[in-house]
Short mmCIF file of C-alpha atoms and ligand atoms in Angstrom, two decimals:
data_model
loop_
_atom_site.label_atom_id
_atom_site.label_comp_id
_atom_site.label_asym_id
_atom_site.label_seq_id
_atom_site.Cartn_x
_atom_site.Cartn_y
_atom_site.Cartn_z
CA MET A 199 135.50 275.40 98.63
CA LYS A 200 137.48 273.04 100.31
CA ALA A 201 139.46 270.57 97.83
CA ILE A 202 142.32 268.45 97.66
CA ILE A 203 145.10 269.60 95.30
CA SER A 204 147.69 267.85 93.67
CA GLU A 205 150.75 270.03 92.45
CA SER A 206 153.31 267.56 91.87
CA TYR A 207 153.60 263.80 90.96
CA GLY A 208 154.74 262.02 93.97
CA SER A 209 153.36 260.07 97.49
CA PRO A 210 150.26 260.87 99.02
CA ASP A 211 151.66 263.65 101.59
CA THR A 212 151.92 265.68 98.01
CA LEU A 213 147.87 265.91 98.38
CA LYS A 214 147.04 269.02 100.55
CA LEU A 215 143.63 270.16 101.28
CA SER A 216 143.15 273.69 100.53
CA GLU A 217 140.55 276.68 99.82
CA VAL A 218 139.67 277.06 96.17
CA ASP A 219 136.90 279.25 93.82
CA THR A 220 133.82 277.08 93.59
CA PRO A 221 133.76 276.58 89.52
CA THR A 222 131.00 278.22 87.56
CA PRO A 223 129.49 275.62 85.25
CA LYS A 224 130.11 276.19 81.28
CA GLN A 225 126.90 276.06 79.00
CA ASN A 226 127.31 272.22 78.55
CA GLN A 227 127.91 271.64 82.21
CA VAL A 228 126.26 270.85 85.40
CA LEU A 229 127.84 272.16 88.78
CA VAL A 230 127.48 268.96 91.61
CA ARG A 231 127.97 269.17 95.22
CA VAL A 232 129.85 266.01 95.70
CA HIS A 233 128.73 263.87 98.45
CA ALA A 234 131.46 261.02 98.06
CA SER A 235 134.25 259.75 95.75
CA SER A 236 136.51 256.74 96.37
CA ILE A 237 139.95 255.79 95.33
CA ASN A 238 140.75 253.57 92.17
CA PHE A 239 144.36 252.27 90.25
CA GLY A 240 143.64 255.39 88.07
CA ASN A 241 144.01 257.50 91.17
CA LEU A 242 147.17 256.17 91.89
CA VAL A 243 148.62 256.85 88.18
CA LEU A 244 147.51 260.49 88.53
CA LEU A 245 149.13 260.65 92.17
CA THR A 246 152.39 259.04 91.21
CA GLY A 247 152.66 259.97 87.41
CA LYS A 248 153.79 256.44 86.86
CA PRO A 249 154.13 254.59 84.57
CA LEU A 250 155.83 257.43 83.04
CA LEU A 251 154.05 256.77 79.61
CA ALA A 252 150.64 257.86 81.53
CA ARG A 253 151.88 261.75 81.77
CA LEU A 254 151.65 261.70 78.17
CA VAL A 255 147.96 261.98 79.51
CA PHE A 256 148.14 263.35 82.64
CA GLY A 257 150.96 265.98 82.17
CA LEU A 258 154.44 265.69 81.54
CA ARG A 259 156.15 267.71 84.59
CA LYS A 260 153.05 268.02 86.99
CA PRO A 261 149.44 266.69 86.98
CA LYS A 262 147.35 269.05 84.58
CA TYR A 263 144.25 267.86 86.84
CA PRO A 264 145.07 269.89 90.00
CA ILE A 265 141.92 268.26 91.61
CA PRO A 266 142.15 264.47 91.69
CA GLY A 267 138.92 262.08 92.17
CA GLY A 268 137.01 260.31 89.40
CA ASP A 269 134.37 258.52 90.87
CA MET A 270 131.52 261.09 91.96
CA ALA A 271 128.29 261.19 93.68
CA GLY A 272 126.35 264.21 94.17
CA ILE A 273 123.31 266.28 93.88
CA VAL A 274 122.96 268.76 91.14
CA GLU A 275 123.21 272.54 92.36
CA ALA A 276 122.97 274.41 89.21
CA ILE A 277 123.22 273.68 85.41
CA GLY A 278 124.67 275.62 81.99
CA GLU A 279 122.09 277.09 79.84
CA ASN A 280 122.67 274.42 77.30
CA VAL A 281 122.02 271.33 79.58
CA THR A 282 118.89 269.28 78.89
CA GLN A 283 119.62 265.91 80.82
CA PHE A 284 119.48 267.15 84.44
CA GLN A 285 118.00 269.59 86.75
CA VAL A 286 118.65 271.08 90.13
CA GLY A 287 118.13 268.46 92.64
CA ASP A 288 119.05 265.42 90.81
CA GLU A 289 121.05 262.69 92.54
CA VAL A 290 123.70 261.71 89.83
CA TYR A 291 126.79 259.75 89.78
CA GLY A 292 129.78 259.62 87.27
CA ASP A 293 133.01 258.32 86.27
CA LEU A 294 135.02 262.22 85.83
CA SER A 295 138.49 260.18 84.59
CA SER A 296 137.68 261.26 80.85
CA SER A 297 136.22 264.92 82.08
CA GLY A 298 139.04 266.34 83.74
CA TRP A 299 138.83 264.68 87.02
CA GLY A 300 138.16 267.13 90.15
CA ALA A 301 135.94 264.77 92.82
CA TYR A 302 138.08 265.28 95.66
CA ALA A 303 136.38 268.80 96.45
CA GLU A 304 133.08 270.48 97.61
CA HIS A 305 131.94 270.78 94.18
CA VAL A 306 132.67 270.07 90.39
CA ALA A 307 131.80 271.37 87.57
CA VAL A 308 131.12 268.60 84.79
CA ASP A 309 130.02 267.89 81.43
CA GLU A 310 126.66 266.43 81.69
CA LYS A 311 127.20 264.07 79.47
CA ALA A 312 129.86 262.15 82.10
CA LEU A 313 126.67 261.60 84.24
CA VAL A 314 123.87 259.43 84.90
CA LEU A 315 121.14 259.40 87.45
CA LYS A 316 122.44 257.45 90.80
CA PRO A 317 120.67 254.19 91.52
CA SER A 318 117.92 254.96 93.91
CA ASN A 319 118.76 252.28 96.62
CA LEU A 320 122.02 253.44 97.28
CA SER A 321 123.43 256.30 99.57
CA PHE A 322 125.69 258.47 98.03
CA THR A 323 128.48 256.84 99.91
CA GLU A 324 127.89 253.43 97.88
CA ALA A 325 127.26 255.16 94.76
CA ALA A 326 130.49 256.34 94.70
CA ALA A 327 132.14 253.07 94.85
CA VAL A 328 130.70 251.91 91.76
CA PRO A 329 131.71 253.97 88.73
CA MET A 330 135.54 252.97 87.93
CA ALA A 331 135.54 249.34 89.76
CA ALA A 332 132.39 248.05 88.59
CA THR A 333 132.73 248.96 84.79
CA THR A 334 136.14 247.68 84.71
CA ALA A 335 134.45 244.39 86.14
CA LEU A 336 131.59 244.93 83.51
CA GLN A 337 133.81 245.70 80.45
CA ALA A 338 136.09 242.89 80.98
CA ILE A 339 133.29 240.26 81.66
CA ARG A 340 130.94 241.24 79.37
CA ASP A 341 132.72 243.00 76.33
CA LYS A 342 135.86 241.34 76.55
CA GLY A 343 135.18 237.77 77.93
CA MET A 344 131.51 238.06 76.34
CA VAL A 345 130.29 235.66 79.16
CA ARG A 346 126.88 233.45 79.04
CA ALA A 347 125.18 232.08 81.31
CA GLY A 348 125.97 228.65 82.52
CA GLN A 349 129.66 229.57 81.90
CA GLU A 350 132.51 228.91 84.35
CA VAL A 351 134.43 231.82 85.39
CA LEU A 352 137.45 231.81 87.79
CA ILE A 353 138.25 235.32 89.25
CA ILE A 354 141.96 235.59 90.72
CA GLY A 355 141.70 238.53 93.27
CA ALA A 356 137.88 238.49 93.95
CA SER A 357 137.75 240.37 97.41
CA GLY A 358 138.80 244.01 96.18
CA GLY A 359 137.44 246.88 94.67
CA VAL A 360 137.08 245.42 90.95
CA GLY A 361 137.06 241.81 92.35
CA THR A 362 133.63 242.32 94.38
CA PHE A 363 132.03 244.01 91.61
CA ALA A 364 133.50 241.23 89.02
CA VAL A 365 131.98 238.24 91.16
CA GLN A 366 128.83 239.67 91.37
CA ILE A 367 128.55 240.84 87.76
CA ALA A 368 129.62 237.41 86.45
CA LYS A 369 127.14 236.08 88.87
CA ALA A 370 124.33 238.64 87.46
CA PHE A 371 125.46 236.96 83.50
CA GLY A 372 124.42 233.47 85.05
CA ALA A 373 128.03 232.38 85.06
CA GLU A 374 129.21 229.76 87.83
CA VAL A 375 132.01 231.84 89.90
CA THR A 376 135.00 230.39 91.57
CA ALA A 377 136.95 233.30 93.31
CA VAL A 378 140.23 233.13 94.60
CA VAL A 379 140.89 235.13 97.98
CA SER A 380 142.99 234.93 101.27
CA THR A 381 142.02 233.33 103.98
CA ARG A 382 140.75 236.45 105.73
CA ASN A 383 138.35 237.33 102.46
CA VAL A 384 136.69 233.74 102.35
CA ASP A 385 133.46 234.54 103.84
CA ILE A 386 133.19 237.74 102.33
CA VAL A 387 133.59 236.75 99.04
CA ARG A 388 130.88 233.65 99.94
CA SER A 389 128.34 236.42 101.23
CA PHE A 390 128.15 238.07 97.75
CA GLY A 391 127.56 235.01 95.67
CA SER A 392 130.81 232.95 94.85
CA ASP A 393 129.86 229.50 94.03
CA HIS A 394 133.22 228.00 94.99
CA VAL A 395 136.03 229.77 96.95
CA ILE A 396 139.88 229.00 96.64
CA ASP A 397 141.83 230.16 99.69
CA TYR A 398 145.30 231.15 97.99
CA LYS A 399 146.95 230.82 101.00
CA LYS A 400 146.18 227.22 101.58
CA GLU A 401 145.91 225.78 98.12
CA ASP A 402 146.88 225.78 94.88
CA PHE A 403 144.00 226.81 92.10
CA THR A 404 146.63 225.73 89.43
CA ASN A 405 146.58 222.11 91.13
CA HIS A 406 142.75 221.55 90.55
CA ASN A 407 141.26 219.42 87.48
CA GLN A 408 138.73 222.19 86.89
CA THR A 409 139.00 224.60 83.83
CA TYR A 410 137.49 227.67 82.85
CA ASP A 411 135.50 229.33 80.19
CA LEU A 412 136.82 232.89 81.48
CA ILE A 413 139.58 233.41 83.75
CA LEU A 414 139.79 237.27 85.15
CA GLY A 415 143.32 238.20 86.09
CA VAL A 416 142.42 240.82 88.63
CA ASN A 417 145.33 240.42 91.20
CA GLY A 418 148.00 238.03 91.29
CA GLY A 419 150.09 237.25 88.97
CA GLN A 420 150.81 233.24 87.63
CA SER A 421 152.37 232.44 84.30
CA ILE A 422 150.57 232.92 80.83
CA SER A 423 151.45 229.12 80.27
CA THR A 424 149.32 228.32 83.17
CA TYR A 425 146.43 230.26 82.73
CA LYS A 426 146.22 228.83 79.17
CA ARG A 427 146.58 225.17 80.93
CA LYS A 428 143.53 226.14 83.22
CA LEU A 429 141.34 227.51 80.01
CA LYS A 430 138.90 225.29 78.40
CA GLY A 431 139.13 224.96 74.64
CA ASN A 432 137.61 227.90 73.58
CA GLY A 433 138.45 229.71 76.97
CA VAL A 434 139.56 233.32 77.25
CA PHE A 435 142.34 234.91 79.72
CA ILE A 436 141.60 238.69 80.45
CA HIS A 437 144.13 240.40 82.29
CA ILE A 438 142.76 243.52 84.68
CA GLY A 439 145.97 243.98 87.15
CA GLY A 440 148.00 242.27 89.54
CA LYS A 441 151.70 241.60 89.05
CA GLU A 442 153.06 243.92 85.64
CA SER A 443 154.56 240.49 84.73
CA GLN A 444 151.35 239.46 84.02
CA MET A 445 150.31 242.14 81.57
CA TYR A 446 153.77 241.98 79.69
CA GLN A 447 153.18 238.26 79.21
CA THR A 448 149.46 238.97 78.32
CA MET A 449 150.71 241.28 75.50
CA THR A 450 153.42 239.22 74.21
CA LEU A 451 153.28 235.17 74.83
CA GLY A 452 149.45 235.91 74.98
CA SER A 453 149.17 237.32 72.01
CA TRP A 454 150.96 234.39 70.28
CA TYR A 455 148.76 231.63 71.59
CA SER A 456 145.90 233.46 70.92
CA LEU A 457 147.01 233.77 67.08
CA ILE A 458 147.93 230.16 66.94
CA GLY A 459 145.20 228.71 68.51
CA LYS A 460 141.66 228.98 70.07
CA LYS A 461 142.49 230.13 73.63
CA LYS A 462 142.53 233.77 73.22
CA PHE A 463 144.30 235.93 75.63
CA SER A 464 143.99 239.88 76.37
CA THR A 465 144.60 242.91 78.69
CA PHE A 466 142.26 246.05 78.46
CA LEU A 467 142.12 249.50 79.90
CA GLN A 468 138.99 250.37 81.43
CA ARG A 469 137.22 253.52 79.98
CA ALA A 470 134.61 255.67 81.18
CA ASN A 471 131.34 255.07 79.88
CA PRO A 472 128.08 256.95 81.07
CA LYS A 473 125.90 253.98 79.30
CA ASP A 474 127.73 251.31 81.58
CA LEU A 475 126.67 253.20 84.72
CA VAL A 476 122.96 253.22 83.10
CA PHE A 477 123.70 249.44 83.25
CA MET A 478 125.15 248.98 86.47
CA LYS A 479 122.11 251.03 87.86
CA GLU A 480 119.86 248.60 86.61
CA LEU A 481 121.45 245.55 87.97
CA ILE A 482 122.00 247.56 91.51
CA GLU A 483 118.29 248.26 91.62
CA GLU A 484 117.22 244.94 90.36
CA GLY A 485 119.17 243.71 94.00
CA LYS A 486 122.14 241.97 91.59
CA VAL A 487 125.01 243.89 92.86
CA LYS A 488 125.87 245.67 95.88
CA PRO A 489 128.79 247.67 96.38
CA VAL A 490 131.36 246.22 99.02
CA ILE A 491 132.72 249.09 101.17
CA ASP A 492 135.93 248.56 103.16
CA ARG A 493 136.08 251.75 104.98
CA SER A 494 135.35 255.51 104.34
CA TYR A 495 137.95 258.56 104.92
CA SER A 496 136.97 262.47 105.04
CA LEU A 497 138.49 264.86 102.48
CA SER A 498 141.34 265.85 105.14
CA GLU A 499 142.11 262.14 105.48
CA VAL A 500 142.69 261.41 101.25
CA PRO A 501 146.53 261.03 102.06
CA LYS A 502 145.73 258.68 104.98
CA ALA A 503 143.22 256.73 102.74
CA PHE A 504 145.74 256.34 99.65
CA GLN A 505 148.27 255.10 102.07
CA TYR A 506 145.90 252.58 103.13
CA PHE A 507 144.94 251.76 99.49
CA GLU A 508 148.48 251.82 98.02
CA GLU A 509 148.89 248.87 100.83
CA GLY A 510 146.86 246.35 98.08
CA HIS A 511 144.64 244.94 100.78
CA SER A 512 141.53 246.35 100.99
CA GLN A 513 138.34 244.51 101.14
CA GLY A 514 136.09 246.23 98.54
CA LYS A 515 136.29 249.91 98.08
CA VAL A 516 137.67 252.88 99.86
CA ILE A 517 135.47 255.68 99.75
CA ILE A 518 135.94 259.31 100.59
CA THR A 519 133.38 260.98 102.22
CA ILE A 520 132.71 264.92 101.45
N1 NAP B 120 142.85 247.42 83.56
C1 NAP B 120 142.16 248.52 84.43
O1 NAP B 120 141.62 249.14 83.38
C2 NAP B 120 142.16 248.54 85.71
C3 NAP B 120 141.26 249.12 85.87
C4 NAP B 120 140.97 249.18 87.71
C5 NAP B 120 142.20 248.45 88.23
N2 NAP B 120 143.08 247.63 87.73
C6 NAP B 120 143.94 246.82 88.31
O2 NAP B 120 143.38 245.85 88.99
C7 NAP B 120 143.98 245.44 90.34
C8 NAP B 120 142.58 245.18 91.14
O3 NAP B 120 142.38 246.72 91.68
P1 NAP B 120 141.44 247.06 92.78
O4 NAP B 120 140.93 248.49 92.93
O5 NAP B 120 140.23 246.09 92.79
O6 NAP B 120 142.55 246.86 93.43
P2 NAP B 120 142.25 246.51 95.41
O7 NAP B 120 140.72 246.84 96.04
O8 NAP B 120 143.49 247.09 95.93
O9 NAP B 120 142.55 245.14 95.75
C9 NAP B 120 142.96 244.35 96.72
C10 NAP B 120 142.59 242.96 97.01
O10 NAP B 120 143.21 242.28 96.34
C11 NAP B 120 143.66 241.14 97.01
N3 NAP B 120 144.86 240.44 96.76
C12 NAP B 120 146.30 240.82 96.83
N4 NAP B 120 147.12 239.94 96.29
C13 NAP B 120 146.32 238.81 95.84
C14 NAP B 120 146.60 237.70 95.40
N5 NAP B 120 148.16 237.83 94.98
N6 NAP B 120 145.77 237.05 94.84
C15 NAP B 120 144.38 237.06 95.17
N7 NAP B 120 144.06 238.30 95.77
C16 NAP B 120 144.91 239.12 96.19
C17 NAP B 120 143.51 241.78 98.69
O11 NAP B 120 143.62 240.91 99.50
P3 NAP B 120 144.63 240.03 100.38
O12 NAP B 120 145.94 240.89 100.47
O13 NAP B 120 144.21 239.66 101.56
O14 NAP B 120 144.60 238.77 99.37
C18 NAP B 120 142.79 242.92 98.32
O15 NAP B 120 141.73 242.16 99.19
C19 NAP B 120 145.08 246.41 90.27
O16 NAP B 120 146.31 245.80 90.01
C20 NAP B 120 144.86 247.41 89.26
O17 NAP B 120 145.83 248.50 88.81
C21 NAP B 120 143.18 247.51 86.27
#
C-alpha cells in the first residue's frame, strides 16, 4: 500500500510517500481502508519532535510511529477473530493518536476500541475533520469549562480547526458565543452561529466592558491578568493553544489566581476518547455541528498540506484525502 513515512524529526520535507506492506489485523484489530485524514497540532509535534519533552512519548531519536496521521475515516475491510463491535463494510472514524497513529496510508490496522461508527450524514472527508479538533473543543467546553445554557462564552481564535468546532459546540450547549477572529473570518464564524463577532484587526476585545463565564484561549495570547479582568465572578479561563507564553502564564500566574480567588484558570491536553466521538456523532447527526473544511490535499501532497497548516491561518480544517 502507499503510505507517508516519517523516518526522522524535522520539516514537512522529511515526509516521504512510500510503498509498504499492508498491515494484517491482530485479534482485537480491524483493518480499515482509509478514505481521509486531517492535520492537527499533534501531527506537528510528531513531525518536528518539538517540544522536546514530547519525544519521551513519540521516540527519543526518531519517531517511533513511522506512519503519521491521527484523524481517520474509512471502511472496515477485515476484522481480527476477537473483534465484536464491527463488521466488514462498516463506515468508521477515529482518533488514532493513542493507538499507534498510521492514518496517512491506504490502510491501517487498529484496535477496535479506538473506532466508532462515522456520522451517517457526513462524507469521509468531512468525518476526518472531526476527531481531534472537535474533541479538543468538546473536552475544553464541557469537561473543563462545564458550560451551561445561557452562559456567555468568549472564543479567541474561532476560525481554525478547533475554533470552528468550539463555536458550534458551545452553541449546542446553549451558550451565547462571542468569537474573536480576523477580518477575513468574520462572515465565516457568523455563518455557523456566533452570536457576536469581534474583528481583532479592527478592535481590541479587552476594551469592551463585557465579561464572560468562560473564555477559551484557542489562539492569540493576551496576558492572564487581562483574561482575569474579562471573566465574571466565578468565570473560567481554559488555555487551549496560541502563544506559548499564554500556556506558561496559565500554569503559573493562572494557578495562583485559581488558588486565591473564585476565577479559575487551567490548561489541558486533548485525549483520544471514543465516547466523545459518539457524542460528536450525535451532535452532528442532529444537525447541531458541521465540520468546516478549508482545503483538501492528496496523500502525495502531505508535505504541502503541512506547510500550509504550519502557516497558522487555515479557515477550518486541512484534510488529506486518500
Ligand atoms: N490543548 C490541546 O490539547 C490542543 C489540541 C489541539 C490544538 N491545540 C492548539 O490550539 C491552537 C489552535 O489549533 P487549530 O488546529 O485550530 O489551529 P489552526 O486551525 O491552525 O488555527 C488557525 C486559525 O487561527 C486564527 N488565528 C491566528 N492567530 C490568531 C489570533 N492572534 N487571534 C485570533 N485568531 C487567530 C487564524 O486566522 P487569522 O490568522 O486570519 O487570524 C486561523 O483561522 C493551536 O495553538 C494548537 O497548538 C491544542
